[in-house]
DNA sequence: CATGAATGAGCCTTCATTCAT
DNA sequence: AATGAATGAAGGCTCATTCAT
């Protein structure tokens, strides 16, 4: 017994998967429709056009990711604990929303994103930048540009996750803990 | 007196730039033709179709990158020196072939790559894997899956380079040295 | 207490207005439904499809117009009185059914009209032809093909009415009398 | 041996015929392509889109018609001679460009016409208005709004021509002379 | 009966690819 | 060999029509 607007969810889910796997340009509306088991025209009942669909998707997941990172953020604890919180956030978010983070990563600089999407993404970066800047002030994070450090964290984790998704390596607790440690070492200040 | 097949080179060069900047799907044959200053039909004298063109391009640069990494590889030196060699290779390659590494990174998992392209890319990964496996044996590299470590190195450097290309940060010597150090710390074994 | 099939009337009324203002092809079923304040599906309870709807509408108003012209037709009076009757009929009909005559005029040669619609329109022309043929016999109407004269009357009046509807000129008594006189002069026999 | 850009002409010719017969909205690009014996895509080599095509067509024929009316205009002669000149212009233009005048008449108030098209059409009306206003000043034309008189002339002639085109009546010299006389009587001042 | 969500045929348009020159 | 005009398959999108509620 499908809930009221299952179709909208189905469309978003199919679009997310396909955009993540093939990219926006290589994903056609008929592909999404087929995958979501709806007629092509139905997509236009829920989204004005293909660009509105990506932007909706993008904003939704960026916002959700940001909330995940912000939720119970341990501001009063040490930098390492904060890093752990962020890293766990990435993992949790990725586990809950399979293709979302990869989609965000591969589409965050795309020509079709509107102001709101860019703004939402910017807000996400702000959280990470703020964390890093604080850490740099306390000499606990390397004195590299925040964006470069974010790139390393993000890039590393996502390339890793791509491998996990492809089934090439397994996502054990130990592995994830190890990768967190690795990323932390990449980012932290070494005396 | 232009070399016999300057046109082929021109086409490849234009395709590289455009694929890197806009992506394969958003780049049209007429765009490439215009940029290369040849007729659209001419492209089909040198490449059977658009997919053959990307695959040719991809294989060419992946191979070149691999050769860059292999060239004068300091097998007889310490692990840190080897890492430095690899990292410098990335930088040198990127400096010599402006868009190539970014193109490789953004297209290495694409639906249109054929077996040979995937194979070539795999061969590239092998070099890095070999380096890491050796290091792990010697307890000088973290005991994480090589592919995960590669992902971190690759991902980090390339996300960084994206920022450099976008003009958001400057590619100073110090920055690159700092990033190398950061990546090394991500990868090396900590006692 | 609304009559049994108010909805059918509402639909026809909305369709008339929209077809007259935008034309058949540029008018969508949802537009008609919205204007008539019914669901889109409801239209299909009363009309098999869009073409049946136009044809119904066309036949209805052509028939009504014919009846208006025939009503109290002064067969026993002079040709000028008969002309006046016809001209007044056009005016009266147009006043009572705002968009109807314009709709008839702009759609009477359309590809989507069926045999019955064409027949009904033909019957309308017959009245005018009969009037003209009589007049020609009595040497009171020009010896031009009836259809040509009809075209002049019809064409002139309707182009005029278009201007009135567009608000470019005002529909004063004097103007209408003047136009009637003009049309009459176009049609009558000049010794 | 087709001239350099026969295709452009073919497309315009086919579009003119189809727009006149079915109207802009009911005419599809594939229809035009089939009629012009070109591929659908070819139309877009010559016209940016369907709207540009109609506007090009509209401006071309309105301009041509205006030139026909202006050519050797007998300003120095009497009002009746001027009327004759204009009427002959309509006939000549219609004979030379079969569907053009009907196309102009049925599309001159359409939503898809751009400023330039509207301007061109306005210029055409100016000629006729100027003729009528002069005549009214000299008490040789009825004191009805110029636009109403134009409507009568235009409307009458075109409805007539529609019949001729449909083969329902024949376009003999005598007929045309008679219709001209009829229109003139509709328009001229009767003392 | 009435509704409007859902559908898919078909439209406009783009672009990879062909081929006459 | 090189070109670019021509093509038509395919994509995004609209809307007449259906049908479950």
PDB file of C-alpha atoms in Angstrom, chain A:
ATOM      1  CA  UNK A   1       0.000   0.000   0.000  1.00  0.00           C
ATOM      2  CA  UNK A   2       1.997   2.982  -1.271  1.00  0.00           C
ATOM      3  CA  UNK A   3       1.868   6.195   0.706  1.00  0.00           C
ATOM      4  CA  UNK A   4       0.298   9.350  -0.672  1.00  0.00           C
ATOM      5  CA  UNK A   5       3.162  10.645  -2.769  1.00  0.00           C
ATOM      6  CA  UNK A   6       5.311   7.629  -3.281  1.00  0.00           C
ATOM      7  CA  UNK A   7       5.808   8.610  -6.893  1.00  0.00           C
ATOM      8  CA  UNK A   8       7.581  11.819  -6.060  1.00  0.00           C
ATOM      9  CA  UNK A   9       9.903   9.859  -3.786  1.00  0.00           C
ATOM     10  CA  UNK A  10      10.421   7.202  -6.419  1.00  0.00           C
ATOM     11  CA  UNK A  11      11.358   9.786  -8.991  1.00  0.00           C
ATOM     12  CA  UNK A  12      13.794  11.492  -6.642  1.00  0.00           C
ATOM     13  CA  UNK A  13      15.344   8.193  -5.675  1.00  0.00           C
ATOM     14  CA  UNK A  14      15.787   7.080  -9.280  1.00  0.00           C
ATOM     15  CA  UNK A  15      17.145  10.438 -10.285  1.00  0.00           C
ATOM     16  CA  UNK A  16      19.637  10.391  -7.430  1.00  0.00           C
ATOM     17  CA  UNK A  17      20.958   6.995  -8.384  1.00  0.00           C
ATOM     18  CA  UNK A  18      21.200   7.751 -12.077  1.00  0.00           C
ATOM     19  CA  UNK A  19      22.713  11.204 -11.645  1.00  0.00           C
ATOM     20  CA  UNK A  20      25.300   9.712  -9.316  1.00  0.00           C
ATOM     21  CA  UNK A  21      26.097   6.843 -11.646  1.00  0.00           C
ATOM     22  CA  UNK A  22      25.999   8.551 -15.029  1.00  0.00           C
ATOM     23  CA  UNK A  23      25.925  12.261 -14.339  1.00  0.00           C
ATOM     24  CA  UNK A  24      23.204  14.765 -15.045  1.00  0.00           C
ATOM     25  CA  UNK A  25      23.815  15.171 -18.756  1.00  0.00           C
ATOM     26  CA  UNK A  26      23.977  11.481 -19.499  1.00  0.00           C
ATOM     27  CA  UNK A  27      20.791  10.751 -17.610  1.00  0.00           C
ATOM     28  CA  UNK A  28      17.627  11.119 -19.647  1.00  0.00           C
ATOM     29  CA  UNK A  29      14.133  11.743 -18.381  1.00  0.00           C
ATOM     30  CA  UNK A  30      12.934   8.477 -19.921  1.00  0.00           C
ATOM     31  CA  UNK A  31      15.684   6.663 -18.019  1.00  0.00           C
ATOM     32  CA  UNK A  32      14.508   8.153 -14.748  1.00  0.00           C
ATOM     33  CA  UNK A  33      10.894   7.415 -15.599  1.00  0.00           C
ATOM     34  CA  UNK A  34      11.641   3.800 -16.429  1.00  0.00           C
ATOM     35  CA  UNK A  35      13.694   3.317 -13.294  1.00  0.00           C
ATOM     36  CA  UNK A  36      11.010   4.927 -11.153  1.00  0.00           C
ATOM     37  CA  UNK A  37       8.320   2.950 -12.942  1.00  0.00           C
ATOM     38  CA  UNK A  38       6.318   6.016 -13.891  1.00  0.00           C
ATOM     39  CA  UNK A  39       5.411   7.588 -17.187  1.00  0.00           C
ATOM     40  CA  UNK A  40       7.796  10.206 -18.507  1.00  0.00           C
ATOM     41  CA  UNK A  41       5.106  12.843 -18.266  1.00  0.00           C
ATOM     42  CA  UNK A  42       4.520  12.107 -14.602  1.00  0.00           C
ATOM     43  CA  UNK A  43       7.903  13.527 -13.722  1.00  0.00           C
ATOM     44  CA  UNK A  44       6.651  16.886 -14.904  1.00  0.00           C
ATOM     45  CA  UNK A  45       3.743  16.793 -12.484  1.00  0.00           C
ATOM     46  CA  UNK A  46       6.247  16.904  -9.663  1.00  0.00           C
ATOM     47  CA  UNK A  47       9.109  18.890 -11.142  1.00  0.00           C
ATOM     48  CA  UNK A  48       8.838  21.762 -13.531  1.00  0.00           C
ATOM     49  CA  UNK A  49      11.732  20.499 -15.588  1.00  0.00           C
ATOM     50  CA  UNK A  50      14.916  18.491 -15.414  1.00  0.00           C
ATOM     51  CA  UNK A  51      16.925  21.335 -13.914  1.00  0.00           C
ATOM     52  CA  UNK A  52      14.394  21.891 -11.170  1.00  0.00           C
ATOM     53  CA  UNK A  53      14.625  18.188 -10.450  1.00  0.00           C
ATOM     54  CA  UNK A  54      18.412  18.217  -9.981  1.00  0.00           C
ATOM     55  CA  UNK A  55      18.307  21.354  -7.949  1.00  0.00           C
ATOM     56  CA  UNK A  56      15.603  19.971  -5.699  1.00  0.00           C
ATOM     57  CA  UNK A  57      17.606  16.829  -5.247  1.00  0.00           C
ATOM     58  CA  UNK A  58      20.819  18.686  -4.647  1.00  0.00           C
ATOM     59  CA  UNK A  59      19.374  21.075  -2.106  1.00  0.00           C
ATOM     60  CA  UNK A  60      17.577  18.309  -0.315  1.00  0.00           C
ATOM     61  CA  UNK A  61      20.634  16.184   0.226  1.00  0.00           C
ATOM     62  CA  UNK A  62      23.067  18.989   0.877  1.00  0.00           C
ATOM     63  CA  UNK A  63      20.697  20.296   3.501  1.00  0.00           C
ATOM     64  CA  UNK A  64      20.235  16.854   4.986  1.00  0.00           C
ATOM     65  CA  UNK A  65      23.972  16.299   5.056  1.00  0.00           C
ATOM     66  CA  UNK A  66      24.536  19.599   6.755  1.00  0.00           C
ATOM     67  CA  UNK A  67      21.946  18.757   9.363  1.00  0.00           C
ATOM     68  CA  UNK A  68      23.596  15.428   9.917  1.00  0.00           C
ATOM     69  CA  UNK A  69      26.918  17.154  10.528  1.00  0.00           C
ATOM     70  CA  UNK A  70      25.377  19.794  12.746  1.00  0.00           C
ATOM     71  CA  UNK A  71      23.295  17.412  14.797  1.00  0.00           C
ATOM     72  CA  UNK A  72      24.735  17.164  18.318  1.00  0.00           C
ATOM     73  CA  UNK A  73      27.913  18.867  17.201  1.00  0.00           C
ATOM     74  CA  UNK A  74      30.372  18.663  20.139  1.00  0.00           C
ATOM     75  CA  UNK A  75      31.387  22.322  20.178  1.00  0.00           C
ATOM     76  CA  UNK A  76      32.547  22.057  23.736  1.00  0.00           C
ATOM     77  CA  UNK A  77      34.876  19.169  23.113  1.00  0.00           C
ATOM     78  CA  UNK A  78      38.341  18.894  21.652  1.00  0.00           C
ATOM     79  CA  UNK A  79      39.222  19.207  18.002  1.00  0.00           C
ATOM     80  CA  UNK A  80      39.770  15.503  17.602  1.00  0.00           C
ATOM     81  CA  UNK A  81      36.317  14.755  18.939  1.00  0.00           C
ATOM     82  CA  UNK A  82      34.855  17.284  16.551  1.00  0.00           C
ATOM     83  CA  UNK A  83      36.664  15.684  13.650  1.00  0.00           C
ATOM     84  CA  UNK A  84      35.360  12.329  14.721  1.00  0.00           C
ATOM     85  CA  UNK A  85      31.859  13.723  14.817  1.00  0.00           C
ATOM     86  CA  UNK A  86      32.184  15.062  11.280  1.00  0.00           C
ATOM     87  CA  UNK A  87      33.687  11.889   9.956  1.00  0.00           C
ATOM     88  CA  UNK A  88      31.016   9.771  11.569  1.00  0.00           C
ATOM     89  CA  UNK A  89      28.475  12.115  10.053  1.00  0.00           C
ATOM     90  CA  UNK A  90      29.808  11.420   6.583  1.00  0.00           C
ATOM     91  CA  UNK A  91      29.635   7.710   7.207  1.00  0.00           C
ATOM     92  CA  UNK A  92      26.188   7.766   8.701  1.00  0.00           C
ATOM     93  CA  UNK A  93      24.853   9.999   5.960  1.00  0.00           C
ATOM     94  CA  UNK A  94      26.336   7.834   3.254  1.00  0.00           C
ATOM     95  CA  UNK A  95      24.922   4.712   4.814  1.00  0.00           C
ATOM     96  CA  UNK A  96      21.476   6.225   5.029  1.00  0.00           C
ATOM     97  CA  UNK A  97      21.478   7.850   1.609  1.00  0.00           C
ATOM     98  CA  UNK A  98      23.417   5.617  -0.626  1.00  0.00           C
ATOM     99  CA  UNK A  99      24.383   7.773  -3.603  1.00  0.00           C
ATOM    100  CA  UNK A 100      23.764  11.151  -2.106  1.00  0.00           C
ATOM    101  CA  UNK A 101      27.246  12.241  -1.081  1.00  0.00           C
ATOM    102  CA  UNK A 102      28.758  11.078  -4.332  1.00  0.00           C
ATOM    103  CA  UNK A 103      26.077  12.938  -6.232  1.00  0.00           C
ATOM    104  CA  UNK A 104      26.799  16.074  -4.226  1.00  0.00           C
ATOM    105  CA  UNK A 105      30.488  15.774  -4.836  1.00  0.00           C
ATOM    106  CA  UNK A 106      30.262  15.227  -8.582  1.00  0.00           C
ATOM    107  CA  UNK A 107      27.689  17.925  -9.194  1.00  0.00           C
ATOM    108  CA  UNK A 108      28.523  20.740  -6.812  1.00  0.00           C
ATOM    109  CA  UNK A 109      30.202  22.890  -9.452  1.00  0.00           C
ATOM    110  CA  UNK A 110      27.760  22.251 -12.287  1.00  0.00           C
ATOM    111  CA  UNK A 111      26.428  24.855 -14.659  1.00  0.00           C
ATOM    112  CA  UNK A 112      22.809  23.961 -13.956  1.00  0.00           C
ATOM    113  CA  UNK A 113      22.810  24.657 -10.221  1.00  0.00           C
ATOM    114  CA  UNK A 114      20.829  27.719  -9.276  1.00  0.00           C
ATOM    115  CA  UNK A 115      21.621  30.312  -6.650  1.00  0.00           C
ATOM    116  CA  UNK A 116      19.792  28.472  -3.927  1.00  0.00           C
ATOM    117  CA  UNK A 117      21.664  25.270  -4.579  1.00  0.00           C
ATOM    118  CA  UNK A 118      24.968  27.059  -4.564  1.00  0.00           C
ATOM    119  CA  UNK A 119      23.996  28.817  -1.379  1.00  0.00           C
ATOM    120  CA  UNK A 120      23.046  25.573   0.289  1.00  0.00           C
ATOM    121  CA  UNK A 121      26.340  24.035  -0.717  1.00  0.00           C
ATOM    122  CA  UNK A 122      28.196  27.062   0.526  1.00  0.00           C
ATOM    123  CA  UNK A 123      26.537  26.690   3.920  1.00  0.00           C
ATOM    124  CA  UNK A 124      27.764  23.121   4.059  1.00  0.00           C
ATOM    125  CA  UNK A 125      31.307  24.194   3.333  1.00  0.00           C
ATOM    126  CA  UNK A 126      31.037  26.837   6.020  1.00  0.00           C
ATOM    127  CA  UNK A 127      30.669  24.210   8.712  1.00  0.00           C
ATOM    128  CA  UNK A 128      33.810  22.455   7.640  1.00  0.00           C
ATOM    129  CA  UNK A 129      35.693  25.672   7.120  1.00  0.00           C
ATOM    130  CA  UNK A 130      34.710  26.903  10.542  1.00  0.00           C
ATOM    131  CA  UNK A 131      35.941  23.707  12.129  1.00  0.00           C
ATOM    132  CA  UNK A 132      39.247  23.948  10.302  1.00  0.00           C
ATOM    133  CA  UNK A 133      39.786  27.627  10.964  1.00  0.00           C
ATOM    134  CA  UNK A 134      39.222  27.120  14.675  1.00  0.00           C
ATOM    135  CA  UNK A 135      41.682  24.271  14.630  1.00  0.00           C
ATOM    136  CA  UNK A 136      44.268  26.320  12.780  1.00  0.00           C
ATOM    137  CA  UNK A 137      43.951  29.094  15.341  1.00  0.00           C
ATOM    138  CA  UNK A 138      44.639  26.593  18.056  1.00  0.00           C
ATOM    139  CA  UNK A 139      47.549  25.185  16.072  1.00  0.00           C
ATOM    140  CA  UNK A 140      45.864  21.836  15.945  1.00  0.00           C
ATOM    141  CA  UNK A 141      45.145  21.821  12.205  1.00  0.00           C
ATOM    142  CA  UNK A 142      47.717  22.278   9.442  1.00  0.00           C
ATOM    143  CA  UNK A 143      48.195  25.773   8.112  1.00  0.00           C
ATOM    144  CA  UNK A 144      46.912  24.903   4.663  1.00  0.00           C
ATOM    145  CA  UNK A 145      43.972  26.589   2.948  1.00  0.00           C
ATOM    146  CA  UNK A 146      40.764  25.255   4.432  1.00  0.00           C
ATOM    147  CA  UNK A 147      39.447  24.427   1.018  1.00  0.00           C
ATOM    148  CA  UNK A 148      42.491  22.309   0.332  1.00  0.00           C
ATOM    149  CA  UNK A 149      42.000  20.410   3.566  1.00  0.00           C
ATOM    150  CA  UNK A 150      38.314  19.950   2.872  1.00  0.00           C
ATOM    151  CA  UNK A 151      39.231  18.643  -0.528  1.00  0.00           C
ATOM    152  CA  UNK A 152      41.504  16.077   1.024  1.00  0.00           C
ATOM    153  CA  UNK A 153      38.935  14.923   3.562  1.00  0.00           C
ATOM    154  CA  UNK A 154      36.114  14.877   1.110  1.00  0.00           C
ATOM    155  CA  UNK A 155      38.073  13.545  -1.809  1.00  0.00           C
ATOM    156  CA  UNK A 156      39.650  10.788   0.184  1.00  0.00           C
ATOM    157  CA  UNK A 157      36.503   9.610   1.839  1.00  0.00           C
ATOM    158  CA  UNK A 158      34.464   9.660  -1.337  1.00  0.00           C
ATOM    159  CA  UNK A 159      36.947   7.904  -3.531  1.00  0.00           C
ATOM    160  CA  UNK A 160      37.067   5.315  -0.806  1.00  0.00           C
ATOM    161  CA  UNK A 161      33.347   5.048  -0.650  1.00  0.00           C
ATOM    162  CA  UNK A 162      33.183   4.608  -4.400  1.00  0.00           C
ATOM    163  CA  UNK A 163      35.308   1.520  -3.968  1.00  0.00           C
ATOM    164  CA  UNK A 164      33.107   0.235  -1.205  1.00  0.00           C
ATOM    165  CA  UNK A 165      30.018   0.760  -3.305  1.00  0.00           C
ATOM    166  CA  UNK A 166      31.662  -1.010  -6.228  1.00  0.00           C
ATOM    167  CA  UNK A 167      32.254  -3.917  -3.875  1.00  0.00           C
ATOM    168  CA  UNK A 168      36.006  -3.790  -4.297  1.00  0.00           C
ATOM    169  CA  UNK A 169      36.663  -3.436  -0.595  1.00  0.00           C
ATOM    170  CA  UNK A 170      34.540  -4.050   2.442  1.00  0.00           C
ATOM    171  CA  UNK A 171      33.356  -1.351   4.796  1.00  0.00           C
ATOM    172  CA  UNK A 172      34.412  -2.867   8.092  1.00  0.00           C
ATOM    173  CA  UNK A 173      34.483  -0.912  11.327  1.00  0.00           C
ATOM    174  CA  UNK A 174      38.234  -1.259  11.428  1.00  0.00           C
ATOM    175  CA  UNK A 175      38.642   0.030   7.908  1.00  0.00           C
ATOM    176  CA  UNK A 176      36.518   3.068   8.546  1.00  0.00           C
ATOM    177  CA  UNK A 177      38.314   3.760  11.779  1.00  0.00           C
ATOM    178  CA  UNK A 178      41.593   3.435   9.940  1.00  0.00           C
ATOM    179  CA  UNK A 179      40.533   5.794   7.210  1.00  0.00           C
ATOM    180  CA  UNK A 180      39.319   8.297   9.753  1.00  0.00           C
ATOM    181  CA  UNK A 181      42.700   8.141  11.402  1.00  0.00           C
ATOM    182  CA  UNK A 182      44.369   8.570   8.055  1.00  0.00           C
ATOM    183  CA  UNK A 183      42.299  11.610   7.177  1.00  0.00           C
ATOM    184  CA  UNK A 184      42.888  13.029  10.607  1.00  0.00           C
ATOM    185  CA  UNK A 185      46.599  12.662  10.175  1.00  0.00           C
ATOM    186  CA  UNK A 186      46.294  14.413   6.831  1.00  0.00           C
ATOM    187  CA  UNK A 187      44.584  17.331   8.415  1.00  0.00           C
ATOM    188  CA  UNK A 188      45.997  17.740  11.884  1.00  0.00           C
ATOM    189  CA  UNK A 189      48.918  19.865  12.818  1.00  0.00           C
ATOM    190  CA  UNK A 190      52.154  17.928  13.333  1.00  0.00           C
ATOM    191  CA  UNK A 191      54.523  19.620  15.706  1.00  0.00           C
TER     192      UNK A 191
END
